[in-house]
């Protein structure tokens, strides 16, 4: 059930509106961890406590849509075109997701404005991006990422016709970049293991919508692996520049759709989904319209 419903069951005098209000004020904890989302799912077995005397948290408005927020983890909906982090140490004032999240947390928690980077998305990839709000949570989340215990599901519009309905690419990526590009490692090259799984969601003439899951999290992994098997991401000017494009797009059609993890503080599953951005939805609609002709 939803957290606000569970709170009302424990405190029958609360209205639905009041329950949501005290949760958003930061006065409710679930198994000792502050919960800020009235829709947070609970089973009823958790220890849910409301302290009306706890000072309400500061109000602040994020410049990015929030997919999840609690006292330890923040997940934002990253738009395409915005860097996750500065492009270099010499560009601290660059507009990035990290800078915007830090600004939000600084206003929300001026005494504890810590924001820890956990993972990244490429500039032109949209979707769910998580941050830790204390050093211990950052280390716990980075450990989950290192051991591949984070669910990371992407949607990709690709050029070409997949052979079969699902597949995987288990090929190491070379450590070195050549002309700003990574690639599948050749014999003797320094490399790291990389595993990408995909399945067909929808087919179109000369294109397909794939759901992609990461078994590892190497930079550019999905783009390199899919291009290597003849299914380059539409709009990818680095790894799919020679691919025929059945519809016009202005950026790579790769979207971090779903992020799931066991919360380091509570052990509860946290799963968020990022809605399709307008440009991705428009490209998908164009492909469907073309398929009907």
PDB file of C-alpha atoms in Angstrom:
ATOM      1  CA  UNK A   1       0.000   0.000   0.000  1.00  0.00           C
ATOM      2  CA  UNK A   2       0.995   3.660  -0.206  1.00  0.00           C
ATOM      3  CA  UNK A   3       2.781   5.217   2.748  1.00  0.00           C
ATOM      4  CA  UNK A   4       0.076   7.862   3.272  1.00  0.00           C
ATOM      5  CA  UNK A   5      -2.591   5.137   3.445  1.00  0.00           C
ATOM      6  CA  UNK A   6      -0.542   3.176   5.992  1.00  0.00           C
ATOM      7  CA  UNK A   7      -0.052   6.354   8.040  1.00  0.00           C
ATOM      8  CA  UNK A   8      -3.796   7.028   8.096  1.00  0.00           C
ATOM      9  CA  UNK A   9      -4.433   3.465   9.281  1.00  0.00           C
ATOM     10  CA  UNK A  10      -2.036   4.049  12.169  1.00  0.00           C
ATOM     11  CA  UNK A  11      -3.498   7.529  12.864  1.00  0.00           C
ATOM     12  CA  UNK A  12      -7.204   7.448  11.875  1.00  0.00           C
ATOM     13  CA  UNK A  13      -7.636  11.141  12.696  1.00  0.00           C
ATOM     14  CA  UNK A  14      -5.398  12.151   9.784  1.00  0.00           C
ATOM     15  CA  UNK A  15      -6.984  13.171   6.505  1.00  0.00           C
ATOM     16  CA  UNK A  16      -5.343  12.084   3.222  1.00  0.00           C
ATOM     17  CA  UNK A  17      -4.228  15.669   2.636  1.00  0.00           C
ATOM     18  CA  UNK A  18      -2.749  16.000   6.136  1.00  0.00           C
ATOM     19  CA  UNK A  19      -0.972  12.657   5.845  1.00  0.00           C
ATOM     20  CA  UNK A  20       0.659  13.752   2.600  1.00  0.00           C
ATOM     21  CA  UNK A  21       1.593  17.085   4.179  1.00  0.00           C
ATOM     22  CA  UNK A  22       3.367  15.627   7.228  1.00  0.00           C
ATOM     23  CA  UNK A  23       5.241  13.159   5.014  1.00  0.00           C
ATOM     24  CA  UNK A  24       6.449  15.962   2.740  1.00  0.00           C
ATOM     25  CA  UNK A  25       7.497  17.946   5.823  1.00  0.00           C
ATOM     26  CA  UNK A  26       9.908  15.143   6.727  1.00  0.00           C
ATOM     27  CA  UNK A  27       8.082  14.160   9.924  1.00  0.00           C
ATOM     28  CA  UNK A  28       7.533  10.489   8.994  1.00  0.00           C
ATOM     29  CA  UNK A  29      10.105   7.703   9.093  1.00  0.00           C
ATOM     30  CA  UNK A  30       9.977   4.167   7.719  1.00  0.00           C
ATOM     31  CA  UNK A  31      12.200   1.784   9.660  1.00  0.00           C
ATOM     32  CA  UNK A  32      14.087   4.797  10.973  1.00  0.00           C
ATOM     33  CA  UNK A  33      14.711   6.486   7.595  1.00  0.00           C
ATOM     34  CA  UNK A  34      12.912   9.699   6.662  1.00  0.00           C
ATOM     35  CA  UNK A  35      10.429   9.129   3.835  1.00  0.00           C
ATOM     36  CA  UNK A  36       9.373  12.118   1.734  1.00  0.00           C
ATOM     37  CA  UNK A  37       7.156  10.437  -0.870  1.00  0.00           C
ATOM     38  CA  UNK A  38       3.509   9.883   0.109  1.00  0.00           C
ATOM     39  CA  UNK A  39       3.250   7.225  -2.597  1.00  0.00           C
ATOM     40  CA  UNK A  40       6.220   5.236  -1.277  1.00  0.00           C
ATOM     41  CA  UNK A  41       5.119   1.546  -1.271  1.00  0.00           C
ATOM     42  CA  UNK A  42       5.054  -0.274   2.074  1.00  0.00           C
ATOM     43  CA  UNK A  43       3.944  -3.773   3.053  1.00  0.00           C
ATOM     44  CA  UNK A  44       2.617  -2.950   6.522  1.00  0.00           C
ATOM     45  CA  UNK A  45       5.428  -4.827   8.258  1.00  0.00           C
ATOM     46  CA  UNK A  46       7.637  -1.728   8.459  1.00  0.00           C
ATOM     47  CA  UNK A  47       7.986   0.482  11.536  1.00  0.00           C
ATOM     48  CA  UNK A  48       6.229   3.686  10.484  1.00  0.00           C
ATOM     49  CA  UNK A  49       6.539   6.618  12.891  1.00  0.00           C
ATOM     50  CA  UNK A  50       5.192  10.160  12.803  1.00  0.00           C
ATOM     51  CA  UNK A  51       6.790  12.842  14.971  1.00  0.00           C
ATOM     52  CA  UNK A  52       4.623  15.998  14.766  1.00  0.00           C
ATOM     53  CA  UNK A  53       7.214  17.883  16.831  1.00  0.00           C
ATOM     54  CA  UNK A  54       9.983  17.328  14.300  1.00  0.00           C
ATOM     55  CA  UNK A  55      10.840  20.618  12.536  1.00  0.00           C
ATOM     56  CA  UNK A  56       9.548  20.704   8.981  1.00  0.00           C
ATOM     57  CA  UNK A  57      12.231  20.480   6.330  1.00  0.00           C
ATOM     58  CA  UNK A  58      12.956  23.502   4.220  1.00  0.00           C
ATOM     59  CA  UNK A  59      11.067  23.974   1.005  1.00  0.00           C
ATOM     60  CA  UNK A  60      12.985  24.173  -2.237  1.00  0.00           C
ATOM     61  CA  UNK A  61      12.171  23.722  -5.905  1.00  0.00           C
ATOM     62  CA  UNK A  62      14.348  21.542  -8.099  1.00  0.00           C
ATOM     63  CA  UNK A  63      15.137  22.731 -11.618  1.00  0.00           C
ATOM     64  CA  UNK A  64      14.962  19.079 -12.708  1.00  0.00           C
ATOM     65  CA  UNK A  65      12.007  16.686 -12.287  1.00  0.00           C
ATOM     66  CA  UNK A  66      12.444  14.436  -9.248  1.00  0.00           C
ATOM     67  CA  UNK A  67      11.717  10.713  -9.666  1.00  0.00           C
ATOM     68  CA  UNK A  68      12.564   9.804  -6.066  1.00  0.00           C
ATOM     69  CA  UNK A  69      13.625  11.706  -2.976  1.00  0.00           C
ATOM     70  CA  UNK A  70      14.354  10.672   0.595  1.00  0.00           C
ATOM     71  CA  UNK A  71      16.938  11.618   3.205  1.00  0.00           C
ATOM     72  CA  UNK A  72      19.666   9.524   1.549  1.00  0.00           C
ATOM     73  CA  UNK A  73      18.943   9.231  -2.175  1.00  0.00           C
ATOM     74  CA  UNK A  74      17.805  11.602  -4.901  1.00  0.00           C
ATOM     75  CA  UNK A  75      16.911  10.419  -8.415  1.00  0.00           C
ATOM     76  CA  UNK A  76      16.338  13.068 -11.072  1.00  0.00           C
ATOM     77  CA  UNK A  77      15.003  12.925 -14.609  1.00  0.00           C
ATOM     78  CA  UNK A  78      17.928  14.094 -16.741  1.00  0.00           C
ATOM     79  CA  UNK A  79      17.084  15.822 -20.016  1.00  0.00           C
ATOM     80  CA  UNK A  80      19.088  15.129 -23.159  1.00  0.00           C
ATOM     81  CA  UNK A  81      21.716  17.766 -23.915  1.00  0.00           C
ATOM     82  CA  UNK A  82      22.711  18.403 -20.287  1.00  0.00           C
ATOM     83  CA  UNK A  83      26.037  17.087 -19.008  1.00  0.00           C
ATOM     84  CA  UNK A  84      25.950  14.865 -15.928  1.00  0.00           C
ATOM     85  CA  UNK A  85      29.182  16.393 -14.574  1.00  0.00           C
ATOM     86  CA  UNK A  86      31.578  19.171 -15.699  1.00  0.00           C
ATOM     87  CA  UNK A  87      33.506  18.367 -18.859  1.00  0.00           C
ATOM     88  CA  UNK A  88      36.792  19.126 -17.049  1.00  0.00           C
ATOM     89  CA  UNK A  89      38.062  20.180 -13.603  1.00  0.00           C
ATOM     90  CA  UNK A  90      38.645  23.638 -15.100  1.00  0.00           C
ATOM     91  CA  UNK A  91      34.914  24.155 -15.755  1.00  0.00           C
ATOM     92  CA  UNK A  92      33.305  24.195 -12.288  1.00  0.00           C
ATOM     93  CA  UNK A  93      30.653  26.716 -13.355  1.00  0.00           C
ATOM     94  CA  UNK A  94      29.400  24.601 -16.260  1.00  0.00           C
ATOM     95  CA  UNK A  95      25.660  23.869 -16.282  1.00  0.00           C
ATOM     96  CA  UNK A  96      25.392  20.203 -15.295  1.00  0.00           C
ATOM     97  CA  UNK A  97      22.976  17.870 -13.536  1.00  0.00           C
ATOM     98  CA  UNK A  98      25.420  17.689 -10.612  1.00  0.00           C
ATOM     99  CA  UNK A  99      25.495  21.483 -10.273  1.00  0.00           C
ATOM    100  CA  UNK A 100      21.702  21.736 -10.339  1.00  0.00           C
ATOM    101  CA  UNK A 101      21.270  18.985  -7.763  1.00  0.00           C
ATOM    102  CA  UNK A 102      23.858  20.636  -5.512  1.00  0.00           C
ATOM    103  CA  UNK A 103      22.009  23.934  -5.779  1.00  0.00           C
ATOM    104  CA  UNK A 104      18.731  22.246  -4.846  1.00  0.00           C
ATOM    105  CA  UNK A 105      20.212  20.405  -1.861  1.00  0.00           C
ATOM    106  CA  UNK A 106      22.052  23.549  -0.705  1.00  0.00           C
ATOM    107  CA  UNK A 107      18.713  25.341  -0.397  1.00  0.00           C
ATOM    108  CA  UNK A 108      16.966  22.327   1.099  1.00  0.00           C
ATOM    109  CA  UNK A 109      19.661  21.301   3.599  1.00  0.00           C
ATOM    110  CA  UNK A 110      22.058  24.230   4.109  1.00  0.00           C
ATOM    111  CA  UNK A 111      23.762  22.511   7.056  1.00  0.00           C
ATOM    112  CA  UNK A 112      24.286  19.235   5.188  1.00  0.00           C
ATOM    113  CA  UNK A 113      24.487  20.071   1.474  1.00  0.00           C
ATOM    114  CA  UNK A 114      26.435  16.953   0.514  1.00  0.00           C
ATOM    115  CA  UNK A 115      25.754  15.485  -2.949  1.00  0.00           C
ATOM    116  CA  UNK A 116      27.674  12.417  -4.078  1.00  0.00           C
ATOM    117  CA  UNK A 117      27.974  11.311  -7.683  1.00  0.00           C
ATOM    118  CA  UNK A 118      27.051   7.640  -8.113  1.00  0.00           C
ATOM    119  CA  UNK A 119      26.914   7.089 -11.890  1.00  0.00           C
ATOM    120  CA  UNK A 120      26.623   9.113 -15.107  1.00  0.00           C
ATOM    121  CA  UNK A 121      24.659   9.339 -18.316  1.00  0.00           C
ATOM    122  CA  UNK A 122      26.071  10.618 -21.616  1.00  0.00           C
ATOM    123  CA  UNK A 123      25.168  14.202 -22.497  1.00  0.00           C
ATOM    124  CA  UNK A 124      22.591  13.177 -25.119  1.00  0.00           C
ATOM    125  CA  UNK A 125      21.110  10.295 -23.101  1.00  0.00           C
ATOM    126  CA  UNK A 126      17.998  11.138 -21.097  1.00  0.00           C
ATOM    127  CA  UNK A 127      16.440   9.510 -18.050  1.00  0.00           C
ATOM    128  CA  UNK A 128      16.923   8.404 -14.449  1.00  0.00           C
ATOM    129  CA  UNK A 129      20.118   9.522 -12.706  1.00  0.00           C
ATOM    130  CA  UNK A 130      20.778   8.861  -8.994  1.00  0.00           C
ATOM    131  CA  UNK A 131      22.744  10.830  -6.392  1.00  0.00           C
ATOM    132  CA  UNK A 132      23.640  10.085  -2.772  1.00  0.00           C
ATOM    133  CA  UNK A 133      23.014  12.646  -0.043  1.00  0.00           C
ATOM    134  CA  UNK A 134      25.672  11.450   2.403  1.00  0.00           C
ATOM    135  CA  UNK A 135      29.103   9.793   1.994  1.00  0.00           C
ATOM    136  CA  UNK A 136      28.042   6.444   3.479  1.00  0.00           C
ATOM    137  CA  UNK A 137      25.128   6.096   1.067  1.00  0.00           C
ATOM    138  CA  UNK A 138      27.369   7.052  -1.854  1.00  0.00           C
ATOM    139  CA  UNK A 139      29.814   4.292  -1.003  1.00  0.00           C
ATOM    140  CA  UNK A 140      26.974   1.782  -0.543  1.00  0.00           C
ATOM    141  CA  UNK A 141      25.434   2.690  -3.913  1.00  0.00           C
ATOM    142  CA  UNK A 142      28.786   2.597  -5.697  1.00  0.00           C
ATOM    143  CA  UNK A 143      29.314  -0.879  -4.257  1.00  0.00           C
ATOM    144  CA  UNK A 144      25.945  -1.970  -5.654  1.00  0.00           C
ATOM    145  CA  UNK A 145      26.952  -0.600  -9.064  1.00  0.00           C
ATOM    146  CA  UNK A 146      30.358  -2.306  -8.924  1.00  0.00           C
ATOM    147  CA  UNK A 147      28.738  -5.657  -8.174  1.00  0.00           C
ATOM    148  CA  UNK A 148      26.029  -5.107 -10.810  1.00  0.00           C
ATOM    149  CA  UNK A 149      23.205  -5.234  -8.273  1.00  0.00           C
ATOM    150  CA  UNK A 150      21.403  -2.216  -9.709  1.00  0.00           C
ATOM    151  CA  UNK A 151      18.604  -2.706 -12.229  1.00  0.00           C
ATOM    152  CA  UNK A 152      19.294  -0.384 -15.157  1.00  0.00           C
ATOM    153  CA  UNK A 153      16.919  -0.632 -18.090  1.00  0.00           C
ATOM    154  CA  UNK A 154      17.107   1.580 -21.167  1.00  0.00           C
ATOM    155  CA  UNK A 155      14.971   2.112 -24.234  1.00  0.00           C
ATOM    156  CA  UNK A 156      16.813   2.504 -27.509  1.00  0.00           C
ATOM    157  CA  UNK A 157      15.590   3.260 -31.010  1.00  0.00           C
ATOM    158  CA  UNK A 158      18.039   1.562 -33.353  1.00  0.00           C
ATOM    159  CA  UNK A 159      18.628   1.392 -37.078  1.00  0.00           C
ATOM    160  CA  UNK A 160      18.510  -2.027 -38.703  1.00  0.00           C
ATOM    161  CA  UNK A 161      16.523  -5.224 -38.242  1.00  0.00           C
ATOM    162  CA  UNK A 162      17.420  -7.373 -35.201  1.00  0.00           C
ATOM    163  CA  UNK A 163      17.932 -11.069 -35.829  1.00  0.00           C
ATOM    164  CA  UNK A 164      15.705 -12.752 -33.315  1.00  0.00           C
ATOM    165  CA  UNK A 165      13.655 -11.262 -30.510  1.00  0.00           C
ATOM    166  CA  UNK A 166      16.418 -11.002 -27.935  1.00  0.00           C
ATOM    167  CA  UNK A 167      20.158 -11.285 -27.624  1.00  0.00           C
ATOM    168  CA  UNK A 168      23.225 -10.275 -25.676  1.00  0.00           C
ATOM    169  CA  UNK A 169      26.609  -8.788 -26.469  1.00  0.00           C
ATOM    170  CA  UNK A 170      29.349 -10.060 -24.175  1.00  0.00           C
ATOM    171  CA  UNK A 171      32.443  -8.347 -25.548  1.00  0.00           C
ATOM    172  CA  UNK A 172      35.111  -6.387 -23.626  1.00  0.00           C
ATOM    173  CA  UNK A 173      35.595  -2.700 -24.365  1.00  0.00           C
ATOM    174  CA  UNK A 174      39.075  -1.312 -24.788  1.00  0.00           C
ATOM    175  CA  UNK A 175      40.302   1.114 -22.155  1.00  0.00           C
ATOM    176  CA  UNK A 176      41.823   3.569 -24.603  1.00  0.00           C
ATOM    177  CA  UNK A 177      39.832   6.093 -26.620  1.00  0.00           C
ATOM    178  CA  UNK A 178      40.738   6.781 -30.231  1.00  0.00           C
ATOM    179  CA  UNK A 179      39.392  10.038 -31.659  1.00  0.00           C
ATOM    180  CA  UNK A 180      36.896  10.279 -28.811  1.00  0.00           C
ATOM    181  CA  UNK A 181      35.597   6.777 -29.496  1.00  0.00           C
ATOM    182  CA  UNK A 182      35.678   3.527 -27.578  1.00  0.00           C
ATOM    183  CA  UNK A 183      35.434   0.174 -29.257  1.00  0.00           C
ATOM    184  CA  UNK A 184      35.319  -3.566 -28.788  1.00  0.00           C
ATOM    185  CA  UNK A 185      38.789  -4.682 -27.719  1.00  0.00           C
ATOM    186  CA  UNK A 186      41.036  -6.618 -30.021  1.00  0.00           C
ATOM    187  CA  UNK A 187      43.514  -9.303 -28.997  1.00  0.00           C
ATOM    188  CA  UNK A 188      46.128  -7.967 -26.592  1.00  0.00           C
ATOM    189  CA  UNK A 189      44.413  -4.623 -25.963  1.00  0.00           C
ATOM    190  CA  UNK A 190      43.842  -3.412 -22.401  1.00  0.00           C
ATOM    191  CA  UNK A 191      40.111  -3.858 -21.833  1.00  0.00           C
ATOM    192  CA  UNK A 192      37.293  -4.323 -19.341  1.00  0.00           C
ATOM    193  CA  UNK A 193      34.486  -6.910 -19.526  1.00  0.00           C
ATOM    194  CA  UNK A 194      31.158  -5.568 -20.794  1.00  0.00           C
ATOM    195  CA  UNK A 195      27.779  -7.277 -21.065  1.00  0.00           C
ATOM    196  CA  UNK A 196      24.647  -5.852 -22.706  1.00  0.00           C
ATOM    197  CA  UNK A 197      21.309  -7.683 -23.051  1.00  0.00           C
ATOM    198  CA  UNK A 198      18.526  -6.568 -25.375  1.00  0.00           C
ATOM    199  CA  UNK A 199      15.045  -7.584 -26.462  1.00  0.00           C
ATOM    200  CA  UNK A 200      12.791  -6.288 -29.207  1.00  0.00           C
ATOM    201  CA  UNK A 201       9.803  -4.279 -28.006  1.00  0.00           C
ATOM    202  CA  UNK A 202       8.562  -3.134 -31.420  1.00  0.00           C
ATOM    203  CA  UNK A 203       9.715  -3.453 -35.029  1.00  0.00           C
ATOM    204  CA  UNK A 204       9.511  -0.896 -37.854  1.00  0.00           C
ATOM    205  CA  UNK A 205      10.803  -0.780 -41.433  1.00  0.00           C
ATOM    206  CA  UNK A 206      14.556  -0.364 -41.026  1.00  0.00           C
ATOM    207  CA  UNK A 207      14.396   0.244 -37.278  1.00  0.00           C
ATOM    208  CA  UNK A 208      13.380  -1.218 -33.921  1.00  0.00           C
ATOM    209  CA  UNK A 209      12.604  -0.219 -30.361  1.00  0.00           C
ATOM    210  CA  UNK A 210      14.746  -2.222 -27.947  1.00  0.00           C
ATOM    211  CA  UNK A 211      14.671  -2.645 -24.202  1.00  0.00           C
ATOM    212  CA  UNK A 212      18.280  -2.872 -23.061  1.00  0.00           C
ATOM    213  CA  UNK A 213      19.647  -4.081 -19.734  1.00  0.00           C
ATOM    214  CA  UNK A 214      23.174  -3.467 -18.529  1.00  0.00           C
ATOM    215  CA  UNK A 215      25.130  -6.355 -17.060  1.00  0.00           C
ATOM    216  CA  UNK A 216      28.044  -3.947 -16.585  1.00  0.00           C
ATOM    217  CA  UNK A 217      28.236  -0.166 -16.694  1.00  0.00           C
ATOM    218  CA  UNK A 218      31.050   0.926 -18.998  1.00  0.00           C
ATOM    219  CA  UNK A 219      31.024   4.355 -20.576  1.00  0.00           C
ATOM    220  CA  UNK A 220      29.361   4.302 -24.035  1.00  0.00           C
ATOM    221  CA  UNK A 221      28.713   0.558 -23.552  1.00  0.00           C
ATOM    222  CA  UNK A 222      25.233   0.347 -25.086  1.00  0.00           C
ATOM    223  CA  UNK A 223      26.149   2.518 -28.044  1.00  0.00           C
ATOM    224  CA  UNK A 224      29.349   0.591 -28.810  1.00  0.00           C
ATOM    225  CA  UNK A 225      27.823  -2.865 -28.378  1.00  0.00           C
ATOM    226  CA  UNK A 226      24.688  -2.195 -30.422  1.00  0.00           C
ATOM    227  CA  UNK A 227      26.684  -0.571 -33.226  1.00  0.00           C
ATOM    228  CA  UNK A 228      29.057  -3.553 -33.216  1.00  0.00           C
ATOM    229  CA  UNK A 229      26.174  -5.965 -33.920  1.00  0.00           C
ATOM    230  CA  UNK A 230      24.714  -3.769 -36.663  1.00  0.00           C
ATOM    231  CA  UNK A 231      22.047  -2.021 -34.589  1.00  0.00           C
ATOM    232  CA  UNK A 232      23.386   1.503 -34.015  1.00  0.00           C
ATOM    233  CA  UNK A 233      21.329   3.860 -31.890  1.00  0.00           C
ATOM    234  CA  UNK A 234      19.416   6.316 -34.087  1.00  0.00           C
ATOM    235  CA  UNK A 235      20.993   9.752 -33.994  1.00  0.00           C
ATOM    236  CA  UNK A 236      24.349   8.555 -32.667  1.00  0.00           C
ATOM    237  CA  UNK A 237      26.838  10.647 -34.625  1.00  0.00           C
ATOM    238  CA  UNK A 238      29.831   8.877 -33.061  1.00  0.00           C
ATOM    239  CA  UNK A 239      29.125   5.160 -33.366  1.00  0.00           C
ATOM    240  CA  UNK A 240      26.287   5.188 -35.880  1.00  0.00           C
ATOM    241  CA  UNK A 241      27.231   8.043 -38.173  1.00  0.00           C
ATOM    242  CA  UNK A 242      27.002   5.944 -41.333  1.00  0.00           C
ATOM    243  CA  UNK A 243      23.663   4.323 -40.475  1.00  0.00           C
ATOM    244  CA  UNK A 244      20.585   5.091 -42.532  1.00  0.00           C
ATOM    245  CA  UNK A 245      18.003   6.961 -40.478  1.00  0.00           C
ATOM    246  CA  UNK A 246      14.374   6.096 -41.218  1.00  0.00           C
ATOM    247  CA  UNK A 247      13.252   9.215 -39.298  1.00  0.00           C
ATOM    248  CA  UNK A 248      14.985  12.495 -38.539  1.00  0.00           C
ATOM    249  CA  UNK A 249      16.286  12.863 -34.980  1.00  0.00           C
ATOM    250  CA  UNK A 250      18.532  15.491 -33.400  1.00  0.00           C
ATOM    251  CA  UNK A 251      20.253  13.353 -30.759  1.00  0.00           C
ATOM    252  CA  UNK A 252      20.886   9.707 -29.925  1.00  0.00           C
ATOM    253  CA  UNK A 253      17.618   7.957 -29.095  1.00  0.00           C
ATOM    254  CA  UNK A 254      18.741   6.360 -25.838  1.00  0.00           C
ATOM    255  CA  UNK A 255      16.700   6.766 -22.665  1.00  0.00           C
ATOM    256  CA  UNK A 256      17.435   5.478 -19.136  1.00  0.00           C
ATOM    257  CA  UNK A 257      13.915   4.225 -18.502  1.00  0.00           C
ATOM    258  CA  UNK A 258      14.093   2.373 -15.203  1.00  0.00           C
ATOM    259  CA  UNK A 259      16.396   2.300 -12.172  1.00  0.00           C
ATOM    260  CA  UNK A 260      15.915  -0.196  -9.351  1.00  0.00           C
ATOM    261  CA  UNK A 261      17.924  -0.867  -6.199  1.00  0.00           C
ATOM    262  CA  UNK A 262      17.779  -2.046  -2.602  1.00  0.00           C
ATOM    263  CA  UNK A 263      17.821   1.080  -0.428  1.00  0.00           C
ATOM    264  CA  UNK A 264      21.059   1.063   1.640  1.00  0.00           C
ATOM    265  CA  UNK A 265      19.252   2.560   4.629  1.00  0.00           C
ATOM    266  CA  UNK A 266      16.026   0.552   4.742  1.00  0.00           C
ATOM    267  CA  UNK A 267      16.636  -2.492   2.561  1.00  0.00           C
ATOM    268  CA  UNK A 268      13.384  -1.704   0.734  1.00  0.00           C
ATOM    269  CA  UNK A 269      13.274  -1.899  -3.052  1.00  0.00           C
ATOM    270  CA  UNK A 270      13.300   1.492  -4.747  1.00  0.00           C
ATOM    271  CA  UNK A 271      12.257   1.457  -8.406  1.00  0.00           C
ATOM    272  CA  UNK A 272      11.708   4.563 -10.508  1.00  0.00           C
ATOM    273  CA  UNK A 273      10.631   5.020 -14.105  1.00  0.00           C
ATOM    274  CA  UNK A 274      11.372   8.007 -16.283  1.00  0.00           C
ATOM    275  CA  UNK A 275       8.637   8.933 -18.788  1.00  0.00           C
ATOM    276  CA  UNK A 276       9.577   9.112 -22.444  1.00  0.00           C
ATOM    277  CA  UNK A 277      10.829  12.602 -23.319  1.00  0.00           C
ATOM    278  CA  UNK A 278       8.917  14.427 -26.091  1.00  0.00           C
ATOM    279  CA  UNK A 279      11.592  14.006 -28.784  1.00  0.00           C
ATOM    280  CA  UNK A 280      11.804  10.256 -28.198  1.00  0.00           C
ATOM    281  CA  UNK A 281       8.016   9.922 -28.232  1.00  0.00           C
ATOM    282  CA  UNK A 282       7.873  11.974 -31.454  1.00  0.00           C
ATOM    283  CA  UNK A 283      10.445   9.756 -33.189  1.00  0.00           C
ATOM    284  CA  UNK A 284       8.550   6.657 -32.039  1.00  0.00           C
ATOM    285  CA  UNK A 285       5.270   8.065 -33.374  1.00  0.00           C
ATOM    286  CA  UNK A 286       6.920   8.872 -36.720  1.00  0.00           C
ATOM    287  CA  UNK A 287       8.203   5.315 -37.043  1.00  0.00           C
ATOM    288  CA  UNK A 288       4.761   3.915 -36.242  1.00  0.00           C
ATOM    289  CA  UNK A 289       3.124   6.215 -38.789  1.00  0.00           C
ATOM    290  CA  UNK A 290       5.665   5.154 -41.423  1.00  0.00           C
ATOM    291  CA  UNK A 291       5.001   1.480 -40.645  1.00  0.00           C
ATOM    292  CA  UNK A 292       1.254   1.981 -41.300  1.00  0.00           C
ATOM    293  CA  UNK A 293       1.740   3.387 -44.808  1.00  0.00           C
TER     294      UNK A 293
END
